[in-house]
PDB file of C-alpha atoms in Angstrom:
ATOM      1  CA  MET A  29     -11.345  -7.023 145.763  1.00  0.00           C
ATOM      2  CA  ALA A  30      -7.635  -6.670 146.258  1.00  0.00           C
ATOM      3  CA  GLY A  31      -6.523  -7.045 149.810  1.00  0.00           C
ATOM      4  CA  THR A  32      -9.942  -8.074 151.122  1.00  0.00           C
ATOM      5  CA  GLY A  33      -9.072 -11.707 151.693  1.00  0.00           C
ATOM      6  CA  PHE A  34     -12.126 -12.624 149.603  1.00  0.00           C
ATOM      7  CA  THR A  35     -12.189 -16.295 148.674  1.00  0.00           C
ATOM      8  CA  PRO A  36     -14.779 -16.972 146.024  1.00  0.00           C
ATOM      9  CA  GLN A  37     -17.058 -19.884 146.495  1.00  0.00           C
ATOM     10  CA  GLY A  38     -19.285 -21.094 143.749  1.00  0.00           C
ATOM     11  CA  ILE A  39     -18.862 -20.557 140.056  1.00  0.00           C
ATOM     12  CA  ILE A  40     -15.776 -18.964 138.499  1.00  0.00           C
ATOM     13  CA  ALA A  41     -16.752 -18.185 134.928  1.00  0.00           C
ATOM     14  CA  PRO A  42     -14.079 -18.283 132.219  1.00  0.00           C
ATOM     15  CA  LEU A  43     -14.831 -15.065 130.383  1.00  0.00           C
ATOM     16  CA  LEU A  44     -15.367 -15.354 126.653  1.00  0.00           C
ATOM     17  CA  THR A  45     -13.589 -12.505 124.920  1.00  0.00           C
ATOM     18  CA  PRO A  46     -15.663 -10.513 122.432  1.00  0.00           C
ATOM     19  CA  PHE A  47     -13.967  -9.095 119.353  1.00  0.00           C
ATOM     20  CA  ASP A  48     -15.141  -6.262 117.118  1.00  0.00           C
ATOM     21  CA  VAL A  49     -15.576  -6.460 113.347  1.00  0.00           C
ATOM     22  CA  THR A  50     -11.899  -5.605 112.813  1.00  0.00           C
ATOM     23  CA  GLY A  51     -10.756  -8.496 115.018  1.00  0.00           C
ATOM     24  CA  ARG A  52      -9.681  -6.299 117.939  1.00  0.00           C
ATOM     25  CA  ILE A  53     -10.720  -7.033 121.506  1.00  0.00           C
ATOM     26  CA  ASP A  54     -14.032  -5.371 122.301  1.00  0.00           C
ATOM     27  CA  THR A  55     -13.421  -4.084 125.831  1.00  0.00           C
ATOM     28  CA  ARG A  56     -16.865  -2.501 125.995  1.00  0.00           C
ATOM     29  CA  GLY A  57     -18.433  -5.829 125.063  1.00  0.00           C
ATOM     30  CA  ALA A  58     -16.341  -7.607 127.703  1.00  0.00           C
ATOM     31  CA  ALA A  59     -17.420  -5.057 130.320  1.00  0.00           C
ATOM     32  CA  ASN A  60     -21.057  -5.501 129.306  1.00  0.00           C
ATOM     33  CA  LEU A  61     -20.718  -9.275 129.684  1.00  0.00           C
ATOM     34  CA  VAL A  62     -19.225  -8.868 133.167  1.00  0.00           C
ATOM     35  CA  ARG A  63     -22.015  -6.481 134.211  1.00  0.00           C
ATOM     36  CA  TRP A  64     -24.572  -8.968 132.846  1.00  0.00           C
ATOM     37  CA  LEU A  65     -23.035 -11.702 135.005  1.00  0.00           C
ATOM     38  CA  VAL A  66     -22.958  -9.386 138.032  1.00  0.00           C
ATOM     39  CA  ASP A  67     -26.638  -8.483 137.594  1.00  0.00           C
ATOM     40  CA  ARG A  68     -27.692 -12.136 137.488  1.00  0.00           C
ATOM     41  CA  LYS A  69     -25.727 -13.048 140.618  1.00  0.00           C
ATOM     42  CA  ILE A  70     -24.867 -16.451 139.186  1.00  0.00           C
ATOM     43  CA  VAL A  71     -21.061 -16.384 139.464  1.00  0.00           C
ATOM     44  CA  SER A  72     -18.694 -15.345 142.210  1.00  0.00           C
ATOM     45  CA  ALA A  73     -15.732 -14.612 139.940  1.00  0.00           C
ATOM     46  CA  VAL A  74     -14.672 -14.240 136.325  1.00  0.00           C
ATOM     47  CA  PHE A  75     -11.450 -15.372 134.694  1.00  0.00           C
ATOM     48  CA  ALA A  76     -10.419 -12.885 132.003  1.00  0.00           C
ATOM     49  CA  ARG A  77      -7.980 -14.037 129.349  1.00  0.00           C
ATOM     50  CA  SER A  78      -8.652 -17.647 130.078  1.00  0.00           C
ATOM     51  CA  GLY A  79      -8.156 -20.491 127.655  1.00  0.00           C
ATOM     52  CA  MET A  80     -11.843 -20.104 126.740  1.00  0.00           C
ATOM     53  CA  GLY A  81     -11.232 -16.461 125.801  1.00  0.00           C
ATOM     54  CA  GLN A  82      -8.571 -16.855 123.096  1.00  0.00           C
ATOM     55  CA  MET A  83      -5.697 -16.161 125.507  1.00  0.00           C
ATOM     56  CA  PHE A  84      -3.122 -17.429 123.024  1.00  0.00           C
ATOM     57  CA  ALA A  85      -4.164 -14.770 120.516  1.00  0.00           C
ATOM     58  CA  PHE A  86      -3.530 -11.897 122.954  1.00  0.00           C
ATOM     59  CA  SER A  87      -0.590  -9.569 122.920  1.00  0.00           C
ATOM     60  CA  VAL A  88       0.596  -8.046 126.194  1.00  0.00           C
ATOM     61  CA  GLU A  89      -1.055  -4.782 125.135  1.00  0.00           C
ATOM     62  CA  ASP A  90      -4.343  -6.601 124.450  1.00  0.00           C
ATOM     63  CA  ALA A  91      -4.290  -8.002 127.979  1.00  0.00           C
ATOM     64  CA  LYS A  92      -3.532  -4.549 129.365  1.00  0.00           C
ATOM     65  CA  GLN A  93      -6.711  -3.267 127.701  1.00  0.00           C
ATOM     66  CA  LEU A  94      -8.933  -6.149 128.776  1.00  0.00           C
ATOM     67  CA  ILE A  95      -7.939  -6.522 132.424  1.00  0.00           C
ATOM     68  CA  PRO A  96      -8.847  -2.983 133.583  1.00  0.00           C
ATOM     69  CA  ALA A  97     -12.119  -3.076 131.645  1.00  0.00           C
ATOM     70  CA  VAL A  98     -13.133  -6.288 133.402  1.00  0.00           C
ATOM     71  CA  VAL A  99     -12.017  -5.082 136.846  1.00  0.00           C
ATOM     72  CA  GLU A 100     -13.904  -1.803 136.418  1.00  0.00           C
ATOM     73  CA  ALA A 101     -17.073  -3.575 135.254  1.00  0.00           C
ATOM     74  CA  ALA A 102     -16.915  -6.029 138.176  1.00  0.00           C
ATOM     75  CA  ALA A 103     -16.722  -3.014 140.513  1.00  0.00           C
ATOM     76  CA  GLY A 104     -15.831  -5.168 143.505  1.00  0.00           C
ATOM     77  CA  ARG A 105     -18.991  -7.265 143.129  1.00  0.00           C
ATOM     78  CA  LEU A 106     -17.084 -10.230 141.661  1.00  0.00           C
ATOM     79  CA  ALA A 107     -13.537 -11.444 142.054  1.00  0.00           C
ATOM     80  CA  VAL A 108     -11.502 -11.099 138.865  1.00  0.00           C
ATOM     81  CA  TYR A 109      -8.777 -13.514 137.858  1.00  0.00           C
ATOM     82  CA  ALA A 110      -6.586 -12.587 134.914  1.00  0.00           C
ATOM     83  CA  GLY A 111      -4.548 -14.867 132.715  1.00  0.00           C
ATOM     84  CA  CYS A 112      -1.036 -13.463 132.861  1.00  0.00           C
ATOM     85  CA  ALA A 113       0.877 -15.786 130.570  1.00  0.00           C
ATOM     86  CA  GLY A 114       3.227 -14.162 128.078  1.00  0.00           C
ATOM     87  CA  GLU A 115       2.594 -13.915 124.358  1.00  0.00           C
ATOM     88  CA  TRP A 116       2.366 -17.115 122.385  1.00  0.00           C
ATOM     89  CA  GLN A 117       0.772 -15.861 119.139  1.00  0.00           C
ATOM     90  CA  LYS A 118       0.993 -19.319 117.564  1.00  0.00           C
ATOM     91  CA  ASP A 119      -0.831 -22.587 117.662  1.00  0.00           C
ATOM     92  CA  LEU A 120       0.250 -25.084 120.289  1.00  0.00           C
ATOM     93  CA  GLY A 121       2.731 -26.803 117.981  1.00  0.00           C
ATOM     94  CA  GLU A 122       6.509 -26.835 118.136  1.00  0.00           C
ATOM     95  CA  ASP A 123       7.016 -23.093 117.530  1.00  0.00           C
ATOM     96  CA  LYS A 124       7.235 -22.009 121.158  1.00  0.00           C
ATOM     97  CA  PRO A 125       8.037 -18.502 122.376  1.00  0.00           C
ATOM     98  CA  ASP A 126      11.447 -17.601 123.787  1.00  0.00           C
ATOM     99  CA  PRO A 127      11.265 -18.791 127.428  1.00  0.00           C
ATOM    100  CA  LYS A 128      13.040 -15.745 128.872  1.00  0.00           C
ATOM    101  CA  ARG A 129      10.821 -13.252 127.037  1.00  0.00           C
ATOM    102  CA  TYR A 130       7.706 -15.291 127.864  1.00  0.00           C
ATOM    103  CA  LEU A 131       8.593 -15.219 131.579  1.00  0.00           C
ATOM    104  CA  GLU A 132       9.339 -11.478 131.457  1.00  0.00           C
ATOM    105  CA  GLN A 133       5.959 -10.819 129.848  1.00  0.00           C
ATOM    106  CA  SER A 134       4.205 -13.052 132.379  1.00  0.00           C
ATOM    107  CA  ILE A 135       5.765 -11.149 135.276  1.00  0.00           C
ATOM    108  CA  GLU A 136       4.907  -7.824 133.634  1.00  0.00           C
ATOM    109  CA  LEU A 137       1.269  -8.863 133.233  1.00  0.00           C
ATOM    110  CA  ALA A 138       1.025 -10.281 136.756  1.00  0.00           C
ATOM    111  CA  LEU A 139       2.295  -7.002 138.213  1.00  0.00           C
ATOM    112  CA  PHE A 140      -0.062  -5.045 135.954  1.00  0.00           C
ATOM    113  CA  ALA A 141      -3.030  -7.191 137.002  1.00  0.00           C
ATOM    114  CA  GLN A 142      -2.114  -6.720 140.658  1.00  0.00           C
ATOM    115  CA  GLU A 143      -2.050  -2.937 140.148  1.00  0.00           C
ATOM    116  CA  GLN A 144      -5.551  -3.124 138.661  1.00  0.00           C
ATOM    117  CA  GLY A 145      -6.878  -4.794 141.777  1.00  0.00           C
TER     118      GLY A 145
END
């Protein structure tokens, strides 16, 4: 829905992120969940890599796999928001990521998400 000026009204669903048996992100499962939501016409948008979807466990490469899968599955029928924060890879304690690297990763992911539509 890039460039359409679409403003979602109604429910924006934080997308739960499915993982496979090896602990890797299941992009096919995420796409199936998005299509399921589209078919039911109960949400106007999804938020991939949200706090509900284990966003702190994602690497940049994980996000770059998930975002296009969700955008493709939505196929313009839902707005897609993508969490573009950098890598944390830790609990929310005192061990914080390097701020410069975190910002660089956030910008990289935001530009990537924009390219995906």
